[in-house]
Amino acid sequence: MDGSLRKQIGVVATWVLTFLVMIVICLPGLWVVLTAFRPNGEVLAKPPVWIPENPGLANFAKIFGYGADQVAIPVPAYFANSLIIALTSTAIALLIGMSGGYAFARYRFKGKSGYFVGLMLFRAVPGVALSLPLFIVFARVGIIDTHFGLILAYVAMNVPFTIWLTDGFFRQIPKELHEAAEIDGCTRWQAFWRVEFPVARSGVA
């Protein structure tokens, strides 16, 4: 067997093995999707029914409150809450994190390395470890079961990560760009907003 044929067989074997592994990985997700379109009788059937015999949208109608059989789950309210909390916390974390990342990338100040390492160590703490302390603090402050409490927690967890990301992007932008902009008459803010931010916009996004 020559080398080229052996190489082709290796490539084919790799693709086949990858395909089989991906099938195994995707099976749970496929099962969840198929379950959404089948009645309960088929969901609980033994042996399991892989291909729905009577697919439909009855399960979605129940969840959203349509039809005779309804499930007492306020999905629209849950979705609205998630949308409000996600968008607000992302916007705030992005503004704070982008400002912090730019400051770490462009300015020199006392304790800069220590502050940065501290932020990264805070990010390394798992969220589960912070759940009980956050619950106690939020209970005493009175912000449990509020949008503000969740937004505050998400912002605190995401700001260090955002600072770390944007710091790397701003470090890749040459300092000569904002120096040239300032020479041409831009203020520090104008140099950032009109010159440096458009360059780092893809990374921020």
mmCIF file with all atom_site columns, C-alpha atoms in Angstrom:
data_model
loop_
_atom_site.group_PDB
_atom_site.id
_atom_site.type_symbol
_atom_site.label_atom_id
_atom_site.label_alt_id
_atom_site.label_comp_id
_atom_site.label_asym_id
_atom_site.label_entity_id
_atom_site.label_seq_id
_atom_site.pdbx_PDB_ins_code
_atom_site.Cartn_x
_atom_site.Cartn_y
_atom_site.Cartn_z
_atom_site.occupancy
_atom_site.B_iso_or_equiv
_atom_site.pdbx_formal_charge
_atom_site.auth_seq_id
_atom_site.auth_comp_id
_atom_site.auth_asym_id
_atom_site.auth_atom_id
_atom_site.pdbx_PDB_model_num
ATOM 1   C CA . MET A 1 1   ? 0.000   0.000  0.000  1.00 0.00 ? 1   MET A CA 1
ATOM 2   C CA . ASP A 1 2   ? 1.568   3.263  -1.096 1.00 0.00 ? 2   ASP A CA 1
ATOM 3   C CA . GLY A 1 3   ? 1.670   6.401  1.022  1.00 0.00 ? 3   GLY A CA 1
ATOM 4   C CA . SER A 1 4   ? -1.005  8.342  -0.882 1.00 0.00 ? 4   SER A CA 1
ATOM 5   C CA . LEU A 1 5   ? -3.589  5.561  -0.561 1.00 0.00 ? 5   LEU A CA 1
ATOM 6   C CA . ARG A 1 6   ? -2.801  5.159  3.119  1.00 0.00 ? 6   ARG A CA 1
ATOM 7   C CA . LYS A 1 7   ? -3.238  8.895  3.586  1.00 0.00 ? 7   LYS A CA 1
ATOM 8   C CA . GLN A 1 8   ? -6.616  8.858  1.819  1.00 0.00 ? 8   GLN A CA 1
ATOM 9   C CA . ILE A 1 9   ? -7.803  5.948  3.953  1.00 0.00 ? 9   ILE A CA 1
ATOM 10  C CA . GLY A 1 10  ? -6.707  7.848  7.060  1.00 0.00 ? 10  GLY A CA 1
ATOM 11  C CA . VAL A 1 11  ? -8.616  10.941 5.985  1.00 0.00 ? 11  VAL A CA 1
ATOM 12  C CA . VAL A 1 12  ? -11.772 8.919  5.245  1.00 0.00 ? 12  VAL A CA 1
ATOM 13  C CA . ALA A 1 13  ? -11.485 7.088  8.574  1.00 0.00 ? 13  ALA A CA 1
ATOM 14  C CA . THR A 1 14  ? -11.095 10.410 10.392 1.00 0.00 ? 14  THR A CA 1
ATOM 15  C CA . TRP A 1 15  ? -14.197 11.854 8.734  1.00 0.00 ? 15  TRP A CA 1
ATOM 16  C CA . VAL A 1 16  ? -16.242 8.723  9.458  1.00 0.00 ? 16  VAL A CA 1
ATOM 17  C CA . LEU A 1 17  ? -15.151 8.695  13.094 1.00 0.00 ? 17  LEU A CA 1
ATOM 18  C CA . THR A 1 18  ? -15.919 12.410 13.430 1.00 0.00 ? 18  THR A CA 1
ATOM 19  C CA . PHE A 1 19  ? -19.355 11.879 11.889 1.00 0.00 ? 19  PHE A CA 1
ATOM 20  C CA . LEU A 1 20  ? -20.150 9.039  14.311 1.00 0.00 ? 20  LEU A CA 1
ATOM 21  C CA . VAL A 1 21  ? -18.978 11.057 17.313 1.00 0.00 ? 21  VAL A CA 1
ATOM 22  C CA . MET A 1 22  ? -21.083 14.047 16.226 1.00 0.00 ? 22  MET A CA 1
ATOM 23  C CA . ILE A 1 23  ? -24.137 11.812 15.889 1.00 0.00 ? 23  ILE A CA 1
ATOM 24  C CA . VAL A 1 24  ? -23.671 10.611 19.462 1.00 0.00 ? 24  VAL A CA 1
ATOM 25  C CA . ILE A 1 25  ? -23.193 14.190 20.695 1.00 0.00 ? 25  ILE A CA 1
ATOM 26  C CA . CYS A 1 26  ? -26.242 15.500 18.815 1.00 0.00 ? 26  CYS A CA 1
ATOM 27  C CA . LEU A 1 27  ? -28.625 12.704 19.832 1.00 0.00 ? 27  LEU A CA 1
ATOM 28  C CA . PRO A 1 28  ? -29.798 14.340 23.115 1.00 0.00 ? 28  PRO A CA 1
ATOM 29  C CA . GLY A 1 29  ? -30.524 17.617 21.342 1.00 0.00 ? 29  GLY A CA 1
ATOM 30  C CA . LEU A 1 30  ? -32.344 15.813 18.550 1.00 0.00 ? 30  LEU A CA 1
ATOM 31  C CA . TRP A 1 31  ? -34.418 13.936 21.121 1.00 0.00 ? 31  TRP A CA 1
ATOM 32  C CA . VAL A 1 32  ? -35.412 17.208 22.833 1.00 0.00 ? 32  VAL A CA 1
ATOM 33  C CA . VAL A 1 33  ? -36.467 18.785 19.533 1.00 0.00 ? 33  VAL A CA 1
ATOM 34  C CA . LEU A 1 34  ? -38.480 15.739 18.495 1.00 0.00 ? 34  LEU A CA 1
ATOM 35  C CA . THR A 1 35  ? -40.117 15.554 21.927 1.00 0.00 ? 35  THR A CA 1
ATOM 36  C CA . ALA A 1 36  ? -41.436 19.077 21.527 1.00 0.00 ? 36  ALA A CA 1
ATOM 37  C CA . PHE A 1 37  ? -43.538 18.018 18.529 1.00 0.00 ? 37  PHE A CA 1
ATOM 38  C CA . ARG A 1 38  ? -44.929 14.713 19.826 1.00 0.00 ? 38  ARG A CA 1
ATOM 39  C CA . PRO A 1 39  ? -47.798 13.893 22.229 1.00 0.00 ? 39  PRO A CA 1
ATOM 40  C CA . ASN A 1 40  ? -47.154 12.573 25.743 1.00 0.00 ? 40  ASN A CA 1
ATOM 41  C CA . GLY A 1 41  ? -48.088 9.045  24.728 1.00 0.00 ? 41  GLY A CA 1
ATOM 42  C CA . GLU A 1 42  ? -45.169 8.882  22.326 1.00 0.00 ? 42  GLU A CA 1
ATOM 43  C CA . VAL A 1 43  ? -42.817 10.612 24.786 1.00 0.00 ? 43  VAL A CA 1
ATOM 44  C CA . LEU A 1 44  ? -43.423 7.956  27.454 1.00 0.00 ? 44  LEU A CA 1
ATOM 45  C CA . ALA A 1 45  ? -43.631 5.023  25.038 1.00 0.00 ? 45  ALA A CA 1
ATOM 46  C CA . LYS A 1 46  ? -41.435 1.950  25.581 1.00 0.00 ? 46  LYS A CA 1
ATOM 47  C CA . PRO A 1 47  ? -39.542 1.193  23.451 1.00 0.00 ? 47  PRO A CA 1
ATOM 48  C CA . PRO A 1 48  ? -38.976 4.852  22.554 1.00 0.00 ? 48  PRO A CA 1
ATOM 49  C CA . VAL A 1 49  ? -40.490 6.231  19.375 1.00 0.00 ? 49  VAL A CA 1
ATOM 50  C CA . TRP A 1 50  ? -37.825 8.169  17.504 1.00 0.00 ? 50  TRP A CA 1
ATOM 51  C CA . ILE A 1 51  ? -39.861 9.426  14.558 1.00 0.00 ? 51  ILE A CA 1
ATOM 52  C CA . PRO A 1 52  ? -43.096 11.163 15.705 1.00 0.00 ? 52  PRO A CA 1
ATOM 53  C CA . GLU A 1 53  ? -46.158 9.415  14.296 1.00 0.00 ? 53  GLU A CA 1
ATOM 54  C CA . ASN A 1 54  ? -48.502 12.345 15.033 1.00 0.00 ? 54  ASN A CA 1
ATOM 55  C CA . PRO A 1 55  ? -46.343 15.500 15.136 1.00 0.00 ? 55  PRO A CA 1
ATOM 56  C CA . GLY A 1 56  ? -47.981 18.770 16.028 1.00 0.00 ? 56  GLY A CA 1
ATOM 57  C CA . LEU A 1 57  ? -47.731 22.073 17.854 1.00 0.00 ? 57  LEU A CA 1
ATOM 58  C CA . ALA A 1 58  ? -50.048 21.162 20.738 1.00 0.00 ? 58  ALA A CA 1
ATOM 59  C CA . ASN A 1 59  ? -47.259 21.352 23.313 1.00 0.00 ? 59  ASN A CA 1
ATOM 60  C CA . PHE A 1 60  ? -46.375 24.895 22.281 1.00 0.00 ? 60  PHE A CA 1
ATOM 61  C CA . ALA A 1 61  ? -50.041 25.890 22.363 1.00 0.00 ? 61  ALA A CA 1
ATOM 62  C CA . LYS A 1 62  ? -50.352 24.580 25.932 1.00 0.00 ? 62  LYS A CA 1
ATOM 63  C CA . ILE A 1 63  ? -47.315 26.500 27.126 1.00 0.00 ? 63  ILE A CA 1
ATOM 64  C CA . PHE A 1 64  ? -48.419 29.801 25.577 1.00 0.00 ? 64  PHE A CA 1
ATOM 65  C CA . GLY A 1 65  ? -51.985 29.425 26.864 1.00 0.00 ? 65  GLY A CA 1
ATOM 66  C CA . TYR A 1 66  ? -53.894 28.412 23.742 1.00 0.00 ? 66  TYR A CA 1
ATOM 67  C CA . GLY A 1 67  ? -56.355 25.580 23.356 1.00 0.00 ? 67  GLY A CA 1
ATOM 68  C CA . ALA A 1 68  ? -58.382 23.595 25.863 1.00 0.00 ? 68  ALA A CA 1
ATOM 69  C CA . ASP A 1 69  ? -55.405 22.177 27.770 1.00 0.00 ? 69  ASP A CA 1
ATOM 70  C CA . GLN A 1 70  ? -53.183 24.924 29.147 1.00 0.00 ? 70  GLN A CA 1
ATOM 71  C CA . VAL A 1 71  ? -50.056 24.807 31.274 1.00 0.00 ? 71  VAL A CA 1
ATOM 72  C CA . ALA A 1 72  ? -49.778 27.376 34.048 1.00 0.00 ? 72  ALA A CA 1
ATOM 73  C CA . ILE A 1 73  ? -46.388 28.682 32.923 1.00 0.00 ? 73  ILE A CA 1
ATOM 74  C CA . PRO A 1 74  ? -46.165 32.430 32.143 1.00 0.00 ? 74  PRO A CA 1
ATOM 75  C CA . VAL A 1 75  ? -43.724 31.997 29.264 1.00 0.00 ? 75  VAL A CA 1
ATOM 76  C CA . PRO A 1 76  ? -44.224 35.533 27.833 1.00 0.00 ? 76  PRO A CA 1
ATOM 77  C CA . ALA A 1 77  ? -43.473 37.059 31.247 1.00 0.00 ? 77  ALA A CA 1
ATOM 78  C CA . TYR A 1 78  ? -40.400 34.855 31.648 1.00 0.00 ? 78  TYR A CA 1
ATOM 79  C CA . PHE A 1 79  ? -39.184 35.821 28.187 1.00 0.00 ? 79  PHE A CA 1
ATOM 80  C CA . ALA A 1 80  ? -39.745 39.541 28.857 1.00 0.00 ? 80  ALA A CA 1
ATOM 81  C CA . ASN A 1 81  ? -37.862 39.316 32.164 1.00 0.00 ? 81  ASN A CA 1
ATOM 82  C CA . SER A 1 82  ? -34.954 37.490 30.524 1.00 0.00 ? 82  SER A CA 1
ATOM 83  C CA . LEU A 1 83  ? -34.840 40.028 27.701 1.00 0.00 ? 83  LEU A CA 1
ATOM 84  C CA . ILE A 1 84  ? -34.837 43.014 30.066 1.00 0.00 ? 84  ILE A CA 1
ATOM 85  C CA . ILE A 1 85  ? -32.195 41.549 32.358 1.00 0.00 ? 85  ILE A CA 1
ATOM 86  C CA . ALA A 1 86  ? -29.942 40.272 29.559 1.00 0.00 ? 86  ALA A CA 1
ATOM 87  C CA . LEU A 1 87  ? -29.989 43.453 27.471 1.00 0.00 ? 87  LEU A CA 1
ATOM 88  C CA . THR A 1 88  ? -29.591 45.817 30.424 1.00 0.00 ? 88  THR A CA 1
ATOM 89  C CA . SER A 1 89  ? -26.800 43.866 32.117 1.00 0.00 ? 89  SER A CA 1
ATOM 90  C CA . THR A 1 90  ? -24.969 43.412 28.818 1.00 0.00 ? 90  THR A CA 1
ATOM 91  C CA . ALA A 1 91  ? -25.146 47.120 27.979 1.00 0.00 ? 91  ALA A CA 1
ATOM 92  C CA . ILE A 1 92  ? -23.948 48.198 31.435 1.00 0.00 ? 92  ILE A CA 1
ATOM 93  C CA . ALA A 1 93  ? -21.183 45.578 31.571 1.00 0.00 ? 93  ALA A CA 1
ATOM 94  C CA . LEU A 1 94  ? -20.053 46.560 28.090 1.00 0.00 ? 94  LEU A CA 1
ATOM 95  C CA . LEU A 1 95  ? -19.846 50.264 28.928 1.00 0.00 ? 95  LEU A CA 1
ATOM 96  C CA . ILE A 1 96  ? -17.990 49.704 32.200 1.00 0.00 ? 96  ILE A CA 1
ATOM 97  C CA . GLY A 1 97  ? -15.824 46.915 30.822 1.00 0.00 ? 97  GLY A CA 1
ATOM 98  C CA . MET A 1 98  ? -14.878 48.832 27.693 1.00 0.00 ? 98  MET A CA 1
ATOM 99  C CA . SER A 1 99  ? -13.878 51.856 29.765 1.00 0.00 ? 99  SER A CA 1
ATOM 100 C CA . GLY A 1 100 ? -11.876 49.676 32.148 1.00 0.00 ? 100 GLY A CA 1
ATOM 101 C CA . GLY A 1 101 ? -10.221 47.718 29.353 1.00 0.00 ? 101 GLY A CA 1
ATOM 102 C CA . TYR A 1 102 ? -9.221  50.933 27.607 1.00 0.00 ? 102 TYR A CA 1
ATOM 103 C CA . ALA A 1 103 ? -7.793  52.336 30.838 1.00 0.00 ? 103 ALA A CA 1
ATOM 104 C CA . PHE A 1 104 ? -5.731  49.192 31.479 1.00 0.00 ? 104 PHE A CA 1
ATOM 105 C CA . ALA A 1 105 ? -4.486  49.152 27.890 1.00 0.00 ? 105 ALA A CA 1
ATOM 106 C CA . ARG A 1 106 ? -3.583  52.841 27.553 1.00 0.00 ? 106 ARG A CA 1
ATOM 107 C CA . TYR A 1 107 ? -2.794  54.334 30.969 1.00 0.00 ? 107 TYR A CA 1
ATOM 108 C CA . ARG A 1 108 ? -0.196  53.680 33.628 1.00 0.00 ? 108 ARG A CA 1
ATOM 109 C CA . PHE A 1 109 ? -1.253  53.995 37.254 1.00 0.00 ? 109 PHE A CA 1
ATOM 110 C CA . LYS A 1 110 ? -0.162  52.663 40.615 1.00 0.00 ? 110 LYS A CA 1
ATOM 111 C CA . GLY A 1 111 ? -1.228  49.091 41.320 1.00 0.00 ? 111 GLY A CA 1
ATOM 112 C CA . LYS A 1 112 ? -2.313  48.462 37.737 1.00 0.00 ? 112 LYS A CA 1
ATOM 113 C CA . SER A 1 113 ? -1.107  44.847 37.633 1.00 0.00 ? 113 SER A CA 1
ATOM 114 C CA . GLY A 1 114 ? -2.581  44.091 41.053 1.00 0.00 ? 114 GLY A CA 1
ATOM 115 C CA . TYR A 1 115 ? -5.985  45.472 40.094 1.00 0.00 ? 115 TYR A CA 1
ATOM 116 C CA . PHE A 1 116 ? -5.999  43.483 36.877 1.00 0.00 ? 116 PHE A CA 1
ATOM 117 C CA . VAL A 1 117 ? -5.030  40.220 38.611 1.00 0.00 ? 117 VAL A CA 1
ATOM 118 C CA . GLY A 1 118 ? -7.673  40.874 41.250 1.00 0.00 ? 118 GLY A CA 1
ATOM 119 C CA . LEU A 1 119 ? -10.355 41.263 38.597 1.00 0.00 ? 119 LEU A CA 1
ATOM 120 C CA . MET A 1 120 ? -9.277  38.036 36.924 1.00 0.00 ? 120 MET A CA 1
ATOM 121 C CA . LEU A 1 121 ? -9.290  36.181 40.263 1.00 0.00 ? 121 LEU A CA 1
ATOM 122 C CA . PHE A 1 122 ? -12.806 37.464 40.927 1.00 0.00 ? 122 PHE A CA 1
ATOM 123 C CA . ARG A 1 123 ? -13.858 36.111 37.549 1.00 0.00 ? 123 ARG A CA 1
ATOM 124 C CA . ALA A 1 124 ? -12.320 32.737 38.423 1.00 0.00 ? 124 ALA A CA 1
ATOM 125 C CA . VAL A 1 125 ? -14.679 32.274 41.381 1.00 0.00 ? 125 VAL A CA 1
ATOM 126 C CA . PRO A 1 126 ? -17.543 29.947 40.317 1.00 0.00 ? 126 PRO A CA 1
ATOM 127 C CA . GLY A 1 127 ? -21.001 31.431 40.409 1.00 0.00 ? 127 GLY A CA 1
ATOM 128 C CA . VAL A 1 128 ? -22.290 28.643 42.660 1.00 0.00 ? 128 VAL A CA 1
ATOM 129 C CA . ALA A 1 129 ? -19.841 29.688 45.379 1.00 0.00 ? 129 ALA A CA 1
ATOM 130 C CA . LEU A 1 130 ? -21.270 33.227 45.278 1.00 0.00 ? 130 LEU A CA 1
ATOM 131 C CA . SER A 1 131 ? -24.942 32.222 45.347 1.00 0.00 ? 131 SER A CA 1
ATOM 132 C CA . LEU A 1 132 ? -25.329 32.012 49.140 1.00 0.00 ? 132 LEU A CA 1
ATOM 133 C CA . PRO A 1 133 ? -23.417 35.236 49.950 1.00 0.00 ? 133 PRO A CA 1
ATOM 134 C CA . LEU A 1 134 ? -25.338 37.074 47.251 1.00 0.00 ? 134 LEU A CA 1
ATOM 135 C CA . PHE A 1 135 ? -28.638 35.766 48.604 1.00 0.00 ? 135 PHE A CA 1
ATOM 136 C CA . ILE A 1 136 ? -27.789 36.926 52.140 1.00 0.00 ? 136 ILE A CA 1
ATOM 137 C CA . VAL A 1 137 ? -26.677 40.383 50.973 1.00 0.00 ? 137 VAL A CA 1
ATOM 138 C CA . PHE A 1 138 ? -29.625 40.820 48.621 1.00 0.00 ? 138 PHE A CA 1
ATOM 139 C CA . ALA A 1 139 ? -32.042 39.698 51.361 1.00 0.00 ? 139 ALA A CA 1
ATOM 140 C CA . ARG A 1 140 ? -30.711 42.315 53.750 1.00 0.00 ? 140 ARG A CA 1
ATOM 141 C CA . VAL A 1 141 ? -30.796 45.036 51.106 1.00 0.00 ? 141 VAL A CA 1
ATOM 142 C CA . GLY A 1 142 ? -34.257 43.977 49.932 1.00 0.00 ? 142 GLY A CA 1
ATOM 143 C CA . ILE A 1 143 ? -33.596 43.363 46.248 1.00 0.00 ? 143 ILE A CA 1
ATOM 144 C CA . ILE A 1 144 ? -34.445 39.659 46.041 1.00 0.00 ? 144 ILE A CA 1
ATOM 145 C CA . ASP A 1 145 ? -36.822 38.769 43.192 1.00 0.00 ? 145 ASP A CA 1
ATOM 146 C CA . THR A 1 146 ? -36.180 42.070 41.424 1.00 0.00 ? 146 THR A CA 1
ATOM 147 C CA . HIS A 1 147 ? -34.725 42.981 38.052 1.00 0.00 ? 147 HIS A CA 1
ATOM 148 C CA . PHE A 1 148 ? -32.201 45.250 39.742 1.00 0.00 ? 148 PHE A CA 1
ATOM 149 C CA . GLY A 1 149 ? -30.778 42.415 41.840 1.00 0.00 ? 149 GLY A CA 1
ATOM 150 C CA . LEU A 1 150 ? -30.216 40.117 38.871 1.00 0.00 ? 150 LEU A CA 1
ATOM 151 C CA . ILE A 1 151 ? -28.813 42.915 36.728 1.00 0.00 ? 151 ILE A CA 1
ATOM 152 C CA . LEU A 1 152 ? -26.397 43.860 39.521 1.00 0.00 ? 152 LEU A CA 1
ATOM 153 C CA . ALA A 1 153 ? -25.207 40.253 39.886 1.00 0.00 ? 153 ALA A CA 1
ATOM 154 C CA . TYR A 1 154 ? -24.729 39.739 36.155 1.00 0.00 ? 154 TYR A CA 1
ATOM 155 C CA . VAL A 1 155 ? -22.891 43.037 35.743 1.00 0.00 ? 155 VAL A CA 1
ATOM 156 C CA . ALA A 1 156 ? -20.550 42.217 38.624 1.00 0.00 ? 156 ALA A CA 1
ATOM 157 C CA . MET A 1 157 ? -19.779 38.806 37.116 1.00 0.00 ? 157 MET A CA 1
ATOM 158 C CA . ASN A 1 158 ? -19.357 40.008 33.523 1.00 0.00 ? 158 ASN A CA 1
ATOM 159 C CA . VAL A 1 159 ? -17.370 43.235 33.979 1.00 0.00 ? 159 VAL A CA 1
ATOM 160 C CA . PRO A 1 160 ? -14.028 41.478 34.711 1.00 0.00 ? 160 PRO A CA 1
ATOM 161 C CA . PHE A 1 161 ? -14.447 39.266 31.650 1.00 0.00 ? 161 PHE A CA 1
ATOM 162 C CA . THR A 1 162 ? -15.340 42.280 29.484 1.00 0.00 ? 162 THR A CA 1
ATOM 163 C CA . ILE A 1 163 ? -12.336 44.226 30.776 1.00 0.00 ? 163 ILE A CA 1
ATOM 164 C CA . TRP A 1 164 ? -10.058 41.308 29.971 1.00 0.00 ? 164 TRP A CA 1
ATOM 165 C CA . LEU A 1 165 ? -11.411 40.985 26.422 1.00 0.00 ? 165 LEU A CA 1
ATOM 166 C CA . THR A 1 166 ? -11.427 44.671 25.527 1.00 0.00 ? 166 THR A CA 1
ATOM 167 C CA . ASP A 1 167 ? -8.005  45.193 27.097 1.00 0.00 ? 167 ASP A CA 1
ATOM 168 C CA . GLY A 1 168 ? -6.561  42.690 24.625 1.00 0.00 ? 168 GLY A CA 1
ATOM 169 C CA . PHE A 1 169 ? -8.260  44.357 21.659 1.00 0.00 ? 169 PHE A CA 1
ATOM 170 C CA . PHE A 1 170 ? -7.185  47.881 22.616 1.00 0.00 ? 170 PHE A CA 1
ATOM 171 C CA . ARG A 1 171 ? -3.588  46.731 23.156 1.00 0.00 ? 171 ARG A CA 1
ATOM 172 C CA . GLN A 1 172 ? -3.500  45.598 19.529 1.00 0.00 ? 172 GLN A CA 1
ATOM 173 C CA . ILE A 1 173 ? -4.351  49.119 18.316 1.00 0.00 ? 173 ILE A CA 1
ATOM 174 C CA . PRO A 1 174 ? -1.182  51.199 17.776 1.00 0.00 ? 174 PRO A CA 1
ATOM 175 C CA . LYS A 1 175 ? -0.844  54.155 20.137 1.00 0.00 ? 175 LYS A CA 1
ATOM 176 C CA . GLU A 1 176 ? 0.232   56.256 17.191 1.00 0.00 ? 176 GLU A CA 1
ATOM 177 C CA . LEU A 1 177 ? -3.404  56.391 16.006 1.00 0.00 ? 177 LEU A CA 1
ATOM 178 C CA . HIS A 1 178 ? -4.714  58.366 18.958 1.00 0.00 ? 178 HIS A CA 1
ATOM 179 C CA . GLU A 1 179 ? -1.509  60.413 19.123 1.00 0.00 ? 179 GLU A CA 1
ATOM 180 C CA . ALA A 1 180 ? -1.977  61.422 15.477 1.00 0.00 ? 180 ALA A CA 1
ATOM 181 C CA . ALA A 1 181 ? -5.630  62.246 16.142 1.00 0.00 ? 181 ALA A CA 1
ATOM 182 C CA . GLU A 1 182 ? -4.686  64.453 19.081 1.00 0.00 ? 182 GLU A CA 1
ATOM 183 C CA . ILE A 1 183 ? -2.066  66.225 16.976 1.00 0.00 ? 183 ILE A CA 1
ATOM 184 C CA . ASP A 1 184 ? -4.779  66.937 14.400 1.00 0.00 ? 184 ASP A CA 1
ATOM 185 C CA . GLY A 1 185 ? -6.897  68.636 17.085 1.00 0.00 ? 185 GLY A CA 1
ATOM 186 C CA . CYS A 1 186 ? -8.997  65.838 18.618 1.00 0.00 ? 186 CYS A CA 1
ATOM 187 C CA . THR A 1 187 ? -9.531  65.666 22.336 1.00 0.00 ? 187 THR A CA 1
ATOM 188 C CA . ARG A 1 188 ? -8.764  62.427 24.182 1.00 0.00 ? 188 ARG A CA 1
ATOM 189 C CA . TRP A 1 189 ? -12.418 61.422 24.023 1.00 0.00 ? 189 TRP A CA 1
ATOM 190 C CA . GLN A 1 190 ? -12.734 62.294 20.336 1.00 0.00 ? 190 GLN A CA 1
ATOM 191 C CA . ALA A 1 191 ? -9.591  60.313 19.525 1.00 0.00 ? 191 ALA A CA 1
ATOM 192 C CA . PHE A 1 192 ? -11.076 57.303 21.278 1.00 0.00 ? 192 PHE A CA 1
ATOM 193 C CA . TRP A 1 193 ? -14.574 57.559 19.823 1.00 0.00 ? 193 TRP A CA 1
ATOM 194 C CA . ARG A 1 194 ? -13.679 58.512 16.248 1.00 0.00 ? 194 ARG A CA 1
ATOM 195 C CA . VAL A 1 195 ? -10.413 56.628 15.741 1.00 0.00 ? 195 VAL A CA 1
ATOM 196 C CA . GLU A 1 196 ? -9.781  53.815 18.209 1.00 0.00 ? 196 GLU A CA 1
ATOM 197 C CA . PHE A 1 197 ? -13.308 52.599 18.846 1.00 0.00 ? 197 PHE A CA 1
ATOM 198 C CA . PRO A 1 198 ? -14.125 51.988 15.139 1.00 0.00 ? 198 PRO A CA 1
ATOM 199 C CA . VAL A 1 199 ? -10.959 49.888 14.879 1.00 0.00 ? 199 VAL A CA 1
ATOM 200 C CA . ALA A 1 200 ? -11.881 47.804 17.942 1.00 0.00 ? 200 ALA A CA 1
ATOM 201 C CA . ARG A 1 201 ? -15.602 47.685 17.111 1.00 0.00 ? 201 ARG A CA 1
ATOM 202 C CA . SER A 1 202 ? -15.524 44.077 15.893 1.00 0.00 ? 202 SER A CA 1
ATOM 203 C CA . GLY A 1 203 ? -13.855 42.944 19.106 1.00 0.00 ? 203 GLY A CA 1
ATOM 204 C CA . VAL A 1 204 ? -16.325 44.880 21.235 1.00 0.00 ? 204 VAL A CA 1
ATOM 205 C CA . ALA A 1 205 ? -19.199 43.350 19.301 1.00 0.00 ? 205 ALA A CA 1
#
